[in-house]
Short mmCIF file of C-alpha atoms in Angstrom, two decimals:
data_model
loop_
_atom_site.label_atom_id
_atom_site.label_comp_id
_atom_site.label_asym_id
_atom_site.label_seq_id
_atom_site.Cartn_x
_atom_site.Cartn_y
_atom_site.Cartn_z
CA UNK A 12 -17.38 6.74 2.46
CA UNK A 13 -17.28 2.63 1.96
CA UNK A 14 -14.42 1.29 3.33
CA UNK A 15 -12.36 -1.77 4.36
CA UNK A 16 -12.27 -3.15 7.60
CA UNK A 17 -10.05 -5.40 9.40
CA UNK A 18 -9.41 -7.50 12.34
CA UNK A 19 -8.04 -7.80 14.63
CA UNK A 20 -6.52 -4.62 14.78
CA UNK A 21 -3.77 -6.94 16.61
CA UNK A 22 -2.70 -10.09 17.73
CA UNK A 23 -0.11 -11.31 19.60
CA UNK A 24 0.78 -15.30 18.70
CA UNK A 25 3.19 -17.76 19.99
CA UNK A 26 6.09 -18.81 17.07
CA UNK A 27 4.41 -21.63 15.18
CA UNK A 28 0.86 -21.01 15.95
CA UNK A 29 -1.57 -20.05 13.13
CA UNK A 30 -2.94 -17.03 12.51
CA UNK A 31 -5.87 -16.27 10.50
CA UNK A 32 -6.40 -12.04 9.40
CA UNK A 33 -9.49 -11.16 8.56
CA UNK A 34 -10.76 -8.14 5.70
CA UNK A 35 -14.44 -7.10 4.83
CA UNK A 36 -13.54 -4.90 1.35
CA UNK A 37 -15.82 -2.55 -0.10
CA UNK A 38 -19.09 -4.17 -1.47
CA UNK A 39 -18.74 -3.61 -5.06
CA UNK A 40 -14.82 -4.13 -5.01
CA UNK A 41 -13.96 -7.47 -7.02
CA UNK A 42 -10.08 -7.58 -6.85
CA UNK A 43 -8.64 -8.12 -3.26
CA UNK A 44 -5.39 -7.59 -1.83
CA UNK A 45 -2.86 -8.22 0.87
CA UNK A 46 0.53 -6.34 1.37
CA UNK A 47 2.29 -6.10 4.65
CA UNK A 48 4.88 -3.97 6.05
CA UNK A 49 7.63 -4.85 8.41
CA UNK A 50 9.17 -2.30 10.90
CA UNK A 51 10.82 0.38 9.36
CA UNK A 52 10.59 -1.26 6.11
CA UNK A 53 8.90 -0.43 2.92
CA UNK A 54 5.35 -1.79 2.62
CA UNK A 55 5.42 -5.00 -0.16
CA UNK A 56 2.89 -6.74 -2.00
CA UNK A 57 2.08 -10.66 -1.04
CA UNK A 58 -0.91 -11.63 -3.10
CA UNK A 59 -3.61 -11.07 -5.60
CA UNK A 60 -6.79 -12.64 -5.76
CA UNK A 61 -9.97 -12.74 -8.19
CA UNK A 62 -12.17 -14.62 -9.14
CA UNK A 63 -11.87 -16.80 -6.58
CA UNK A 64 -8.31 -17.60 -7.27
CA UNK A 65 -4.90 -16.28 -6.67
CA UNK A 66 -3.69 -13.93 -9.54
CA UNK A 67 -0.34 -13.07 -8.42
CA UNK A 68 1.72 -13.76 -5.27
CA UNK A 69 4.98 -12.43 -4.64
CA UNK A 70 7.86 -14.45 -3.30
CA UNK A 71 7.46 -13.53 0.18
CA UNK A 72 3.72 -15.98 -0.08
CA UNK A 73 5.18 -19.23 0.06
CA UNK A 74 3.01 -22.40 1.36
CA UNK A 75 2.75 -20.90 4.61
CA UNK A 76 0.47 -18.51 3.20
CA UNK A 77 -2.87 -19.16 1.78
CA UNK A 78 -5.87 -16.29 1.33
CA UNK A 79 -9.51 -17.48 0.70
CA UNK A 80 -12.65 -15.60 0.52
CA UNK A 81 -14.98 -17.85 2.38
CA UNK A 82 -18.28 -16.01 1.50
CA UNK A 83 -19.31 -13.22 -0.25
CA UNK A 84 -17.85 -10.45 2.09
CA UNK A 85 -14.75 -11.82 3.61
CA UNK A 86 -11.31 -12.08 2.54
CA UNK A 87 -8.85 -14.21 5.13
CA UNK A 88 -4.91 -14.52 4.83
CA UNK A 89 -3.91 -17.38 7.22
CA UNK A 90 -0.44 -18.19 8.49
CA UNK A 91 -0.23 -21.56 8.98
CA UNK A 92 2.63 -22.27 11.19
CA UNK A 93 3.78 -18.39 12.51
CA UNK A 94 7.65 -17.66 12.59
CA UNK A 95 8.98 -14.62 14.65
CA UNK A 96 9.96 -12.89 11.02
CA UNK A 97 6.44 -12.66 10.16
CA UNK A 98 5.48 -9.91 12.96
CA UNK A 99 4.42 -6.98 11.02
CA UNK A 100 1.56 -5.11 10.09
CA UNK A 101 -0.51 -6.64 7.47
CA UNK A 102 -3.26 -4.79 5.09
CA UNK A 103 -6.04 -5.57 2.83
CA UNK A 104 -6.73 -4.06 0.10
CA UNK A 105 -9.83 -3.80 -2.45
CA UNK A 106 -10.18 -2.45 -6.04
CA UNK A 107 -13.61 -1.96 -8.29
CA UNK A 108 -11.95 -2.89 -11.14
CA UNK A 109 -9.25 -1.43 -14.07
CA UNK A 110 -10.31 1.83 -15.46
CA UNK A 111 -6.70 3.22 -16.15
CA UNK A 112 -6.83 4.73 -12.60
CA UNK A 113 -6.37 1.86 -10.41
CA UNK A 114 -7.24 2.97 -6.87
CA UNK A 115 -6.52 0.63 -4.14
CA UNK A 116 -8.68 0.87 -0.81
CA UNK A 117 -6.49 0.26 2.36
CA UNK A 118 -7.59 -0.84 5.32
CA UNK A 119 -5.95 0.22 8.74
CA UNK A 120 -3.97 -2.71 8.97
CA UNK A 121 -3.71 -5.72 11.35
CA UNK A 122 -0.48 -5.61 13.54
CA UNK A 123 0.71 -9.92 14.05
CA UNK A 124 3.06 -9.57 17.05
CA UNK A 125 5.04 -13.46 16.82
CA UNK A 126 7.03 -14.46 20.06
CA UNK B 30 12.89 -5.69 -10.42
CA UNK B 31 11.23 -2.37 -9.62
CA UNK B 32 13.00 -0.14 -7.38
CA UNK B 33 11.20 2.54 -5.94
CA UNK B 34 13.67 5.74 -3.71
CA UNK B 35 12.01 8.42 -2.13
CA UNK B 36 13.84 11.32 -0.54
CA UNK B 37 14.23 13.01 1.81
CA UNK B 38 13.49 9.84 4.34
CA UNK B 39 12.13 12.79 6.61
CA UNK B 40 11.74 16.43 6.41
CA UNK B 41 10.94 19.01 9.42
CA UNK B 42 9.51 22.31 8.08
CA UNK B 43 7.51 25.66 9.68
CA UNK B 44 4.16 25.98 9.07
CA UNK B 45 3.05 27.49 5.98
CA UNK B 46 6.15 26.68 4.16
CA UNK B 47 5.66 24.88 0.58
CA UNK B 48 7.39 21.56 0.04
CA UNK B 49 8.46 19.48 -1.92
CA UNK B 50 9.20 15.63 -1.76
CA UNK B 51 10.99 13.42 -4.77
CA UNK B 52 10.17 9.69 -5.92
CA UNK B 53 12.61 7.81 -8.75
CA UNK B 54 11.56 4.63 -9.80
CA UNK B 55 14.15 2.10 -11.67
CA UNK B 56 11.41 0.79 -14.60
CA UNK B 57 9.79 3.11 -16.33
CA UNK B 58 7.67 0.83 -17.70
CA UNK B 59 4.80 2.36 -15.17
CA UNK B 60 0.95 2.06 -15.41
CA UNK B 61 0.08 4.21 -12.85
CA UNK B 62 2.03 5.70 -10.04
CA UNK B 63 0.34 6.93 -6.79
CA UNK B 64 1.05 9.14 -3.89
CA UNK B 65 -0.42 8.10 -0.53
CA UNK B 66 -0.33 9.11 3.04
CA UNK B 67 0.14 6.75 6.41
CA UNK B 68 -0.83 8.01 9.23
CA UNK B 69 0.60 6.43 12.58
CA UNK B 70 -1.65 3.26 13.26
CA UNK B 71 -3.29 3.54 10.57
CA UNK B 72 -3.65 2.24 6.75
CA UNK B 73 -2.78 3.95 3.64
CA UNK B 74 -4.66 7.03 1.75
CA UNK B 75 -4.42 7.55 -1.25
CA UNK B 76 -3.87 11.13 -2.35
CA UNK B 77 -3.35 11.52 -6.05
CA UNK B 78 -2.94 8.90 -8.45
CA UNK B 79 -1.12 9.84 -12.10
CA UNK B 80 -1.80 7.81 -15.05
CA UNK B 81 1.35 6.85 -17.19
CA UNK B 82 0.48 8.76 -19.97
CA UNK B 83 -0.57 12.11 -17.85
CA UNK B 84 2.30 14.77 -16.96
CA UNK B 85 0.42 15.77 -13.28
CA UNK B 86 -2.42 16.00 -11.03
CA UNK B 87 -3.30 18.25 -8.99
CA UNK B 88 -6.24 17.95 -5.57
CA UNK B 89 -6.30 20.99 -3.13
CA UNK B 90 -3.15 22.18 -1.89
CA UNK B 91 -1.20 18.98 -3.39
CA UNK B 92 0.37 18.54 -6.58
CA UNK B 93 1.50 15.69 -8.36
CA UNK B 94 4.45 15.51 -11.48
CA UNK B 95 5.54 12.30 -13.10
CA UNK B 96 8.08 12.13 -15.78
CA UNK B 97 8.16 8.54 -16.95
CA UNK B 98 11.14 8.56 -19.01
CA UNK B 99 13.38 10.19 -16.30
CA UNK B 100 11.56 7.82 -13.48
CA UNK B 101 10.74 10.63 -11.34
CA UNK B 102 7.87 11.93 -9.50
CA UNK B 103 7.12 15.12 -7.25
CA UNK B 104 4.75 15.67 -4.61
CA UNK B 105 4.20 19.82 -4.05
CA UNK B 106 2.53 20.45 -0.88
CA UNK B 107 1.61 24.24 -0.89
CA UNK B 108 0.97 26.48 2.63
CA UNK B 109 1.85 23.20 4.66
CA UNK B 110 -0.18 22.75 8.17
CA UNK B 111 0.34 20.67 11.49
CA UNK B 112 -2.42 18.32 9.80
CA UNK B 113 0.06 17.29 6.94
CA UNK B 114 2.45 15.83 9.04
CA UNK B 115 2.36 12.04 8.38
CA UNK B 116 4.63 9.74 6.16
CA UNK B 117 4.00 10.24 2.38
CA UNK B 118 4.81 6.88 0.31
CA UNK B 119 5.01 6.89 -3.33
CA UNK B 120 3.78 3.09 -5.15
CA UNK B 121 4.37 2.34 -8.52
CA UNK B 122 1.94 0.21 -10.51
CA UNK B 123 3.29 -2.18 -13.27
CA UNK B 124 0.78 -2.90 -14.82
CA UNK B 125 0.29 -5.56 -17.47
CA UNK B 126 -1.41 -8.59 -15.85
CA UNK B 127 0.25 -6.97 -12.60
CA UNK B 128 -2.87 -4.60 -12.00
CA UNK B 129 -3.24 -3.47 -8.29
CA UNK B 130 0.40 -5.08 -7.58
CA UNK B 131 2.08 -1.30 -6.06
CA UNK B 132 5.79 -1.37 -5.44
CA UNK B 133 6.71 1.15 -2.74
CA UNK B 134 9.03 3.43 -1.63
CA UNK B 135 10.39 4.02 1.65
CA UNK B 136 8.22 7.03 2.96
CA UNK B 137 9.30 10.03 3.49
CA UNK B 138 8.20 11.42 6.97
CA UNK B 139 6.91 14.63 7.08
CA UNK B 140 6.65 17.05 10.52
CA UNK B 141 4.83 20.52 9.91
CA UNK B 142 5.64 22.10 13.28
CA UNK B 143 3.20 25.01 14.15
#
């Protein structure tokens, strides 16, 4: 079964470094995602991207945030300068397309470890 | 803003026993609202998805209720086994231009002891 694949599965940074996550989604996928969950928290939704561009972004994505999808597989998030608030796990996900039932794909998640 | 309460936050139960675990959402202005499963480690599965205007779904031993107006959802788990332990989340979709853009609940972590 296709799925989406991430790495590094984790990485441990230095406060202020930057960070760039990597996500292959599935082939045929054309909407991409990344949501990330914090320790004991609830997972929540940071961006939206298709068509090359951003669709929606929550609060959390401010301008030390971008996502790009530098060729025709990848999809990156980058941190730009890390802070010790953004250790958590983060995961892509991918989606075909809307047909009422909106499945997202998850990948297994990268865990960002800030110190 | 979406809200999105699941409960219990965990549950311990004997193998075999049928369960149940309970989802309320604030906005019932839904498209879609979706149970998955985390694993420890791992990423998110999705186990049954309900469409706004559908009442239930139903795969295996699972079953799935949503009552829009009342912003509540079920998730049945019939003759539980040591393999369904893991933490269930329940994600809301708004819909709209929103599509794809889940708002989660909490989890509710599930232990099936043998």
């Amino acid at each position: 079964e296709p799925e989406v694949t991430q790495t590094p599965s984790h990485q441990v940074t230095q406060m202020g470094q930057e960070v760039i996550l990597r996500c292959v989604p599935i082939s045929n996928h054309l909407y991409f995602y990344w949501y990330r969950q914090i320790l004991g928290q609830k997972v929540e939704f940071l961006v939206s991207f298709y068509n090359n561009e951003i669709s929606e972004k929550s609060e959390i994505f401010d301008d030390q945030f971008s996502v790009e999808r530098p060729d025709g597989s990848n999809f990156t998030l980058k941190i730009r300068s890390t802070k010790l608030e953004d250790s958590a796990m983060y995961f892509c996900a991918s989606m075909k397309g809307f047909s009422g039932a909106n499945v997202l794909t998850f990948g297994a998640g990268s865990r960002l470890t800030v110190l | 803003k979406q809200e999105v309460t699941q409960i219990p936050a965990a549950l311990s139960v004997p193998e075999g026993e049928n369960l149940v675990l309970n989802c309320s959402f604030t906005d019932s202005a839904i498209y879609n609202l979706q149970w998955f499963r985390q694993d420890p480690g791992k990423g998110l599965t999705s186990l049954l998805l309900i469409q706004s205007s559908q009442r239930e779904q139903t795969s295996g031993r699972l079953n799935a209720s949503l009552d829009k107006s009342s912003g509540r959802s079920t998730l049945y788990i019939a003759a539980s086994q040591p393999g369904d332990s893991a933490t269930y989340l329940c994600a809301v979709e708004a819909g709209g231009t929103s599509y794809g853009k889940l708002t989660f609940g909490q989890g509710t972590i599930l232990t099936v002891h043998p």
